[in-house]
Amino acid sequence: MDLRSARFAAAFTLATLFAAPALADGVVNVYSYRQPDLIKPVLDAFTADTGIKTEVLFLDKGLEDRILAEGQNSPADVILTVDISRLTNAKEKGVTQALDDATVNANLPAEYRDPEGHWFGLTKRARVLYASKERVGDEPIAYADLADPKWKGKICMRSGQHDYNLALFAAAIAHWGEAKTEEWMKGLKANLARKPEGGDRPQAKAIFAGECDIALGNTYYVGLMQTNEKEPEEKEWAGAIKVVFPTFENGGTHVNISGAALAKNAPNRDNAVKLIQFLSSHKAQQIYAEQVFEYPVEPGLEPSAVVKGFGTLEADTLPLADIAKNRKAASEMVDRVGLDDGPSS
């Protein structure tokens, strides 16, 4: 059995195990793209407050298809995932239902909620620059500056088709329009030090190794590297970089979210709503954000000490639903420009 088949079998087994008690009182079933250890503290806090137990099914892919296959008998109550693309994909595939809840709406700013109530942002992460402490000064850097020839041969990034970069490019389209964004992307491509590859953390490694001076990355990876006791070399990578918050012309830095959605056929709907209400609360946002090195979405709620150490985030207020509308155009643009082919193509 290959790895993919093994994971699918494991997922099916877990789903079967808790499908039977799905209608029992005091239970809420969570389907998650987030690693169980990342969400356990906040789910434990929910159980401590309400007495409602949580059962978690983790999948690294195919979550929406799994719920579709289960149909009306799906035990899924709440979906937890990251990135606006995955949240909107769940909505588009028809595995979520609308929730118009006064408590949730009051806790979460409108720009981090689906206008139709199909998903809710709980914590946010910024798409920033990792910059060499040794080779990059303290001058501010805007997103537009990434196309400046002064950075030729000095930028690293992961694939332009990755969800994190597509969201940034979609935001650029929302701010600048397609024509200007495409010219900018051509400039970004010309400034790459190498063909896009790896994840966000390997970009910090490349800066540490002197292969490039700046790289696109998410804020929370810096926290993960700084605190990685199992792989101490990552602490060295993190030690070689500083976080720079690039901005659009409105002075805001692009952010994405970790979020939740109410499953379409939630058998424990009342408990599911209670969980989403709790996850939107001041207390839960602090627990969750600290665990995953992200920022609470509640205005004025302080991030953890580690996250504060990155610097001050002034988040772009562009509604994430507007960004999601440009995702397809952004993906097509990446291919048209040949961004993933690297600088010499």
Tab-separated table of C-alpha atoms in Angstrom:
chain	number	residue	atom	x	y	z
A	1	MET	CA	0.000	0.000	0.000
A	2	ASP	CA	1.451	3.394	-1.013
A	3	LEU	CA	1.550	6.361	1.380
A	4	ARG	CA	-1.461	8.059	-0.161
A	5	SER	CA	-3.541	4.898	0.069
A	6	ALA	CA	-2.424	4.350	3.639
A	7	ARG	CA	-3.468	7.866	4.608
A	8	PHE	CA	-6.821	7.432	2.893
A	9	ALA	CA	-7.373	4.138	4.703
A	10	ALA	CA	-6.432	5.699	8.015
A	11	ALA	CA	-8.783	8.597	7.400
A	12	PHE	CA	-11.595	6.204	6.508
A	13	THR	CA	-10.951	4.157	9.652
A	14	LEU	CA	-10.991	7.218	11.883
A	15	ALA	CA	-14.165	8.502	10.252
A	16	THR	CA	-15.800	5.130	10.760
A	17	LEU	CA	-14.727	5.018	14.394
A	18	PHE	CA	-16.510	8.197	15.320
A	19	ALA	CA	-19.321	8.084	12.792
A	20	ALA	CA	-21.405	5.887	15.085
A	21	PRO	CA	-21.602	8.255	18.080
A	22	ALA	CA	-21.953	11.343	15.897
A	23	LEU	CA	-25.525	11.909	17.058
A	24	ALA	CA	-24.682	11.560	20.732
A	25	ASP	CA	-25.136	14.540	23.051
A	26	GLY	CA	-22.017	16.414	24.028
A	27	VAL	CA	-19.920	15.667	20.932
A	28	VAL	CA	-18.691	17.759	18.021
A	29	ASN	CA	-16.778	16.178	15.129
A	30	VAL	CA	-13.991	18.231	13.586
A	31	TYR	CA	-12.497	17.581	10.158
A	32	SER	CA	-9.150	19.350	10.035
A	33	TYR	CA	-6.367	20.227	7.619
A	34	ARG	CA	-4.445	21.509	10.634
A	35	GLN	CA	-2.190	19.123	12.527
A	36	PRO	CA	-3.969	17.730	15.631
A	37	ASP	CA	-1.272	18.999	18.027
A	38	LEU	CA	-1.812	22.558	16.759
A	39	ILE	CA	-5.536	22.598	17.505
A	40	LYS	CA	-5.584	20.405	20.625
A	41	PRO	CA	-5.040	23.237	23.181
A	42	VAL	CA	-7.946	25.322	21.928
A	43	LEU	CA	-10.242	22.291	21.566
A	44	ASP	CA	-9.330	21.184	25.099
A	45	ALA	CA	-10.239	24.669	26.341
A	46	PHE	CA	-13.608	24.383	24.561
A	47	THR	CA	-14.305	21.050	26.262
A	48	ALA	CA	-13.284	22.469	29.638
A	49	ASP	CA	-15.698	25.386	29.201
A	50	THR	CA	-18.668	23.520	27.739
A	51	GLY	CA	-18.306	19.832	28.595
A	52	ILE	CA	-18.682	19.066	24.881
A	53	LYS	CA	-16.126	16.541	23.651
A	54	THR	CA	-14.326	16.953	20.334
A	55	GLU	CA	-13.421	14.165	17.920
A	56	VAL	CA	-10.841	15.133	15.292
A	57	LEU	CA	-10.226	13.632	11.871
A	58	PHE	CA	-7.003	14.995	10.324
A	59	LEU	CA	-6.443	14.853	6.575
A	60	ASP	CA	-3.552	16.388	4.669
A	61	LYS	CA	-5.527	16.349	1.417
A	62	GLY	CA	-8.947	15.501	0.058
A	63	LEU	CA	-10.976	16.723	3.031
A	64	GLU	CA	-13.709	18.274	0.907
A	65	ASP	CA	-13.951	15.191	-1.310
A	66	ARG	CA	-14.172	13.012	1.784
A	67	ILE	CA	-17.172	14.956	3.053
A	68	LEU	CA	-18.780	14.842	-0.390
A	69	ALA	CA	-18.340	11.069	-0.521
A	70	GLU	CA	-19.916	10.676	2.914
A	71	GLY	CA	-22.936	12.683	1.765
A	72	GLN	CA	-25.843	13.276	4.136
A	73	ASN	CA	-24.404	10.727	6.559
A	74	SER	CA	-21.154	12.613	7.024
A	75	PRO	CA	-20.198	12.926	10.704
A	76	ALA	CA	-18.400	16.205	9.983
A	77	ASP	CA	-19.672	19.098	12.091
A	78	VAL	CA	-16.916	21.708	11.785
A	79	ILE	CA	-14.142	22.134	9.221
A	80	LEU	CA	-10.844	23.682	10.345
A	81	THR	CA	-8.343	24.712	7.702
A	82	VAL	CA	-5.949	27.409	6.549
A	83	ASP	CA	-5.847	29.790	3.602
A	84	ILE	CA	-8.657	31.614	1.869
A	85	SER	CA	-8.397	29.278	-1.115
A	86	ARG	CA	-9.202	26.183	0.938
A	87	LEU	CA	-12.051	27.896	2.732
A	88	THR	CA	-13.602	29.128	-0.497
A	89	ASN	CA	-12.991	25.739	-2.104
A	90	ALA	CA	-14.989	24.070	0.668
A	91	LYS	CA	-17.815	26.513	0.041
A	92	GLU	CA	-17.694	26.044	-3.733
A	93	LYS	CA	-17.746	22.255	-3.399
A	94	GLY	CA	-20.935	22.526	-1.356
A	95	VAL	CA	-19.685	20.969	1.882
A	96	THR	CA	-20.427	23.998	4.081
A	97	GLN	CA	-23.595	25.754	5.211
A	98	ALA	CA	-24.257	29.380	6.007
A	99	LEU	CA	-24.175	30.542	9.605
A	100	ASP	CA	-25.492	33.962	10.566
A	101	ASP	CA	-24.646	34.160	14.248
A	102	ALA	CA	-24.659	37.441	16.174
A	103	THR	CA	-21.899	36.343	18.560
A	104	VAL	CA	-19.535	35.229	15.807
A	105	ASN	CA	-20.252	38.288	13.670
A	106	ALA	CA	-19.566	40.589	16.610
A	107	ASN	CA	-16.258	38.868	17.425
A	108	LEU	CA	-14.789	38.730	13.920
A	109	PRO	CA	-14.247	41.725	11.589
A	110	ALA	CA	-16.207	41.562	8.352
A	111	GLU	CA	-13.089	41.383	6.140
A	112	TYR	CA	-12.257	38.007	7.741
A	113	ARG	CA	-15.709	36.486	7.217
A	114	ASP	CA	-17.479	35.150	4.163
A	115	PRO	CA	-20.217	37.664	3.270
A	116	GLU	CA	-22.657	34.753	3.060
A	117	GLY	CA	-21.520	33.170	6.334
A	118	HIS	CA	-19.850	30.026	4.950
A	119	TRP	CA	-16.437	30.534	6.592
A	120	PHE	CA	-14.849	32.517	9.414
A	121	GLY	CA	-11.250	33.641	9.918
A	122	LEU	CA	-9.959	32.899	13.418
A	123	THR	CA	-6.292	33.860	13.246
A	124	LYS	CA	-4.226	35.597	10.594
A	125	ARG	CA	-0.725	35.299	9.194
A	126	ALA	CA	1.121	37.857	7.096
A	127	ARG	CA	2.914	37.234	3.793
A	128	VAL	CA	6.135	39.049	4.542
A	129	LEU	CA	9.784	39.141	3.545
A	130	TYR	CA	12.539	37.221	5.235
A	131	ALA	CA	15.575	39.486	4.887
A	132	SER	CA	19.224	38.853	5.647
A	133	LYS	CA	20.307	40.620	8.835
A	134	GLU	CA	23.787	41.025	7.360
A	135	ARG	CA	23.034	42.088	3.790
A	136	VAL	CA	19.755	44.034	3.928
A	137	GLY	CA	19.428	47.419	5.613
A	138	ASP	CA	16.553	48.819	7.623
A	139	GLU	CA	14.859	50.638	4.752
A	140	PRO	CA	11.166	49.819	4.219
A	141	ILE	CA	10.365	47.527	1.297
A	142	ALA	CA	7.010	47.617	-0.488
A	143	TYR	CA	5.583	44.710	-2.464
A	144	ALA	CA	6.062	46.837	-5.583
A	145	ASP	CA	9.792	47.034	-4.822
A	146	LEU	CA	10.231	43.318	-5.482
A	147	ALA	CA	10.308	44.200	-9.192
A	148	ASP	CA	13.028	46.824	-8.707
A	149	PRO	CA	16.239	45.817	-10.563
A	150	LYS	CA	18.228	46.591	-7.383
A	151	TRP	CA	17.120	43.149	-6.172
A	152	LYS	CA	18.217	41.290	-9.319
A	153	GLY	CA	19.513	37.851	-8.384
A	154	LYS	CA	18.673	38.373	-4.721
A	155	ILE	CA	15.118	37.018	-4.242
A	156	CYS	CA	14.069	33.466	-3.337
A	157	MET	CA	10.558	32.047	-3.191
A	158	ARG	CA	8.534	28.875	-3.299
A	159	SER	CA	6.347	28.048	-6.300
A	160	GLY	CA	4.183	30.870	-7.560
A	161	GLN	CA	1.357	28.348	-7.825
A	162	HIS	CA	1.359	27.646	-4.092
A	163	ASP	CA	-1.768	28.875	-2.322
A	164	TYR	CA	0.171	31.335	-0.151
A	165	ASN	CA	1.713	33.092	-3.144
A	166	LEU	CA	-1.459	32.923	-5.213
A	167	ALA	CA	-3.302	34.745	-2.435
A	168	LEU	CA	-0.647	37.486	-2.462
A	169	PHE	CA	-0.812	37.792	-6.242
A	170	ALA	CA	-4.621	37.852	-6.101
A	171	ALA	CA	-4.401	40.681	-3.587
A	172	ALA	CA	-2.035	42.534	-5.922
A	173	ILE	CA	-4.581	42.190	-8.737
A	174	ALA	CA	-7.259	43.613	-6.437
A	175	HIS	CA	-5.026	46.601	-5.641
A	176	TRP	CA	-3.314	47.212	-8.990
A	177	GLY	CA	-5.369	45.524	-11.695
A	178	GLU	CA	-4.185	42.678	-13.905
A	179	ALA	CA	-1.998	44.651	-16.331
A	180	LYS	CA	0.129	46.314	-13.652
A	181	THR	CA	0.364	43.103	-11.621
A	182	GLU	CA	1.612	41.160	-14.643
A	183	GLU	CA	4.364	43.710	-15.329
A	184	TRP	CA	5.319	43.539	-11.666
A	185	MET	CA	5.416	39.736	-11.763
A	186	LYS	CA	7.754	39.849	-14.756
A	187	GLY	CA	10.065	42.081	-12.746
A	188	LEU	CA	9.858	39.726	-9.757
A	189	LYS	CA	10.785	36.813	-11.996
A	190	ALA	CA	13.783	38.699	-13.392
A	191	ASN	CA	15.004	39.329	-9.842
A	192	LEU	CA	14.909	35.707	-8.696
A	193	ALA	CA	18.160	34.148	-7.573
A	194	ARG	CA	17.006	30.700	-8.649
A	195	LYS	CA	14.004	28.730	-9.842
A	196	PRO	CA	11.198	28.762	-7.230
A	197	GLU	CA	11.378	25.654	-5.047
A	198	GLY	CA	10.787	24.244	-1.585
A	199	GLY	CA	8.584	25.599	1.178
A	200	ASP	CA	8.852	28.805	3.173
A	201	ARG	CA	11.389	27.551	5.695
A	202	PRO	CA	13.924	26.503	3.013
A	203	GLN	CA	13.873	30.120	1.800
A	204	ALA	CA	15.271	31.164	5.186
A	205	LYS	CA	17.872	28.410	4.817
A	206	ALA	CA	18.853	29.849	1.422
A	207	ILE	CA	19.343	33.291	2.972
A	208	PHE	CA	21.441	31.723	5.752
A	209	ALA	CA	23.547	30.033	3.057
A	210	GLY	CA	24.008	33.300	1.132
A	211	GLU	CA	22.055	32.144	-1.923
A	212	CYS	CA	19.716	35.152	-1.766
A	213	ASP	CA	19.073	38.221	0.380
A	214	ILE	CA	15.282	38.324	0.659
A	215	ALA	CA	12.465	35.799	0.309
A	216	LEU	CA	8.696	35.639	0.511
A	217	GLY	CA	7.421	33.748	3.542
A	218	ASN	CA	4.641	33.527	6.125
A	219	THR	CA	5.221	34.994	9.562
A	220	TYR	CA	4.331	31.876	11.538
A	221	TYR	CA	7.157	29.841	10.013
A	222	VAL	CA	9.600	32.192	11.743
A	223	GLY	CA	8.089	31.258	15.104
A	224	LEU	CA	8.221	27.570	14.228
A	225	MET	CA	11.898	27.858	13.284
A	226	GLN	CA	12.836	29.917	16.331
A	227	THR	CA	11.334	27.327	18.687
A	228	ASN	CA	12.289	24.120	16.851
A	229	GLU	CA	14.112	22.023	19.457
A	230	LYS	CA	14.021	18.863	17.327
A	231	GLU	CA	15.823	20.456	14.367
A	232	PRO	CA	18.110	23.114	15.871
A	233	GLU	CA	19.551	24.017	12.470
A	234	GLU	CA	16.261	25.812	11.830
A	235	LYS	CA	17.062	28.117	14.734
A	236	GLU	CA	20.205	29.099	12.830
A	237	TRP	CA	18.161	29.875	9.722
A	238	ALA	CA	15.774	32.005	11.768
A	239	GLY	CA	18.700	33.736	13.418
A	240	ALA	CA	20.024	34.829	10.042
A	241	ILE	CA	16.854	36.677	9.039
A	242	LYS	CA	14.656	39.553	10.124
A	243	VAL	CA	10.999	39.986	9.256
A	244	VAL	CA	10.161	42.875	6.948
A	245	PHE	CA	6.494	43.835	6.548
A	246	PRO	CA	6.068	44.938	2.913
A	247	THR	CA	2.986	46.971	2.104
A	248	PHE	CA	0.680	47.941	-0.704
A	249	GLU	CA	0.084	51.619	-1.391
A	250	ASN	CA	-2.581	51.741	1.311
A	251	GLY	CA	0.048	50.933	3.913
A	252	GLY	CA	-1.253	47.432	4.608
A	253	THR	CA	0.543	44.080	4.580
A	254	HIS	CA	-1.191	41.143	2.909
A	255	VAL	CA	-2.662	38.657	5.392
A	256	ASN	CA	-4.294	35.263	5.091
A	257	ILE	CA	-6.199	33.289	7.697
A	258	SER	CA	-6.773	30.079	9.554
A	259	GLY	CA	-10.494	29.534	9.633
A	260	ALA	CA	-13.530	27.434	10.377
A	261	ALA	CA	-16.703	26.480	8.570
A	262	LEU	CA	-19.930	24.762	9.561
A	263	ALA	CA	-20.252	21.469	7.661
A	264	LYS	CA	-23.283	21.165	5.390
A	265	ASN	CA	-24.862	18.144	7.079
A	266	ALA	CA	-23.529	18.692	10.617
A	267	PRO	CA	-25.324	16.060	12.743
A	268	ASN	CA	-24.426	17.944	15.925
A	269	ARG	CA	-25.246	21.393	14.597
A	270	ASP	CA	-25.958	23.052	17.937
A	271	ASN	CA	-22.646	21.863	19.344
A	272	ALA	CA	-20.894	22.864	16.140
A	273	VAL	CA	-22.244	26.405	16.426
A	274	LYS	CA	-21.085	26.513	20.050
A	275	LEU	CA	-17.597	25.507	18.929
A	276	ILE	CA	-17.453	28.189	16.237
A	277	GLN	CA	-18.730	30.746	18.753
A	278	PHE	CA	-15.988	29.684	21.150
A	279	LEU	CA	-13.281	29.742	18.465
A	280	SER	CA	-14.262	33.321	17.614
A	281	SER	CA	-13.969	34.415	21.251
A	282	HIS	CA	-11.244	36.538	22.805
A	283	LYS	CA	-10.015	33.611	24.920
A	284	ALA	CA	-9.851	31.096	22.083
A	285	GLN	CA	-8.154	33.464	19.664
A	286	GLN	CA	-5.376	34.022	22.185
A	287	ILE	CA	-4.884	30.296	22.806
A	288	TYR	CA	-5.022	29.369	19.119
A	289	ALA	CA	-2.885	32.247	17.888
A	290	GLU	CA	-0.163	31.591	20.448
A	291	GLN	CA	-0.060	27.890	19.598
A	292	VAL	CA	0.359	28.467	15.853
A	293	PHE	CA	2.430	31.703	15.997
A	294	GLU	CA	-0.290	33.709	14.272
A	295	TYR	CA	-2.139	36.950	14.999
A	296	PRO	CA	-5.650	37.101	16.493
A	297	VAL	CA	-8.156	38.664	14.093
A	298	GLU	CA	-9.891	40.562	16.908
A	299	PRO	CA	-8.763	44.211	16.686
A	300	GLY	CA	-6.491	45.224	19.536
A	301	LEU	CA	-5.909	41.677	20.809
A	302	GLU	CA	-2.186	41.261	21.420
A	303	PRO	CA	-0.233	38.431	19.792
A	304	SER	CA	2.183	36.217	21.713
A	305	ALA	CA	5.627	37.444	22.766
A	306	VAL	CA	7.265	35.441	19.967
A	307	VAL	CA	5.011	36.977	17.332
A	308	LYS	CA	5.455	40.462	18.781
A	309	GLY	CA	9.155	39.960	18.186
A	310	PHE	CA	8.584	39.922	14.426
A	311	GLY	CA	7.611	43.609	14.476
A	312	THR	CA	4.400	45.569	14.010
A	313	LEU	CA	1.810	44.294	11.557
A	314	GLU	CA	-0.517	46.782	9.873
A	315	ALA	CA	-2.813	44.393	8.068
A	316	ASP	CA	-4.326	45.113	4.681
A	317	THR	CA	-8.068	45.615	5.147
A	318	LEU	CA	-8.984	44.268	1.715
A	319	PRO	CA	-11.755	41.695	2.269
A	320	LEU	CA	-10.442	38.171	1.772
A	321	ALA	CA	-13.514	37.318	-0.270
A	322	ASP	CA	-12.373	39.917	-2.819
A	323	ILE	CA	-8.912	38.339	-2.914
A	324	ALA	CA	-10.411	34.902	-3.482
A	325	LYS	CA	-12.216	36.155	-6.595
A	326	ASN	CA	-8.840	36.848	-8.250
A	327	ARG	CA	-7.208	33.533	-7.460
A	328	LYS	CA	-7.878	31.955	-10.871
A	329	ALA	CA	-6.550	35.035	-12.686
A	330	ALA	CA	-3.454	34.962	-10.472
A	331	SER	CA	-2.800	31.300	-11.246
A	332	GLU	CA	-3.165	31.878	-14.981
A	333	MET	CA	-0.802	34.848	-14.722
A	334	VAL	CA	1.887	32.766	-13.009
A	335	ASP	CA	1.806	30.341	-15.939
A	336	ARG	CA	1.660	33.082	-18.548
A	337	VAL	CA	4.678	34.871	-17.096
A	338	GLY	CA	6.513	31.602	-16.524
A	339	LEU	CA	7.335	32.574	-12.946
A	340	ASP	CA	8.084	29.018	-11.863
A	341	ASP	CA	10.560	28.572	-14.716
A	342	GLY	CA	12.992	30.841	-12.916
A	343	PRO	CA	14.881	33.993	-13.858
A	344	SER	CA	16.734	32.821	-16.982
A	345	SER	CA	13.789	31.488	-18.992
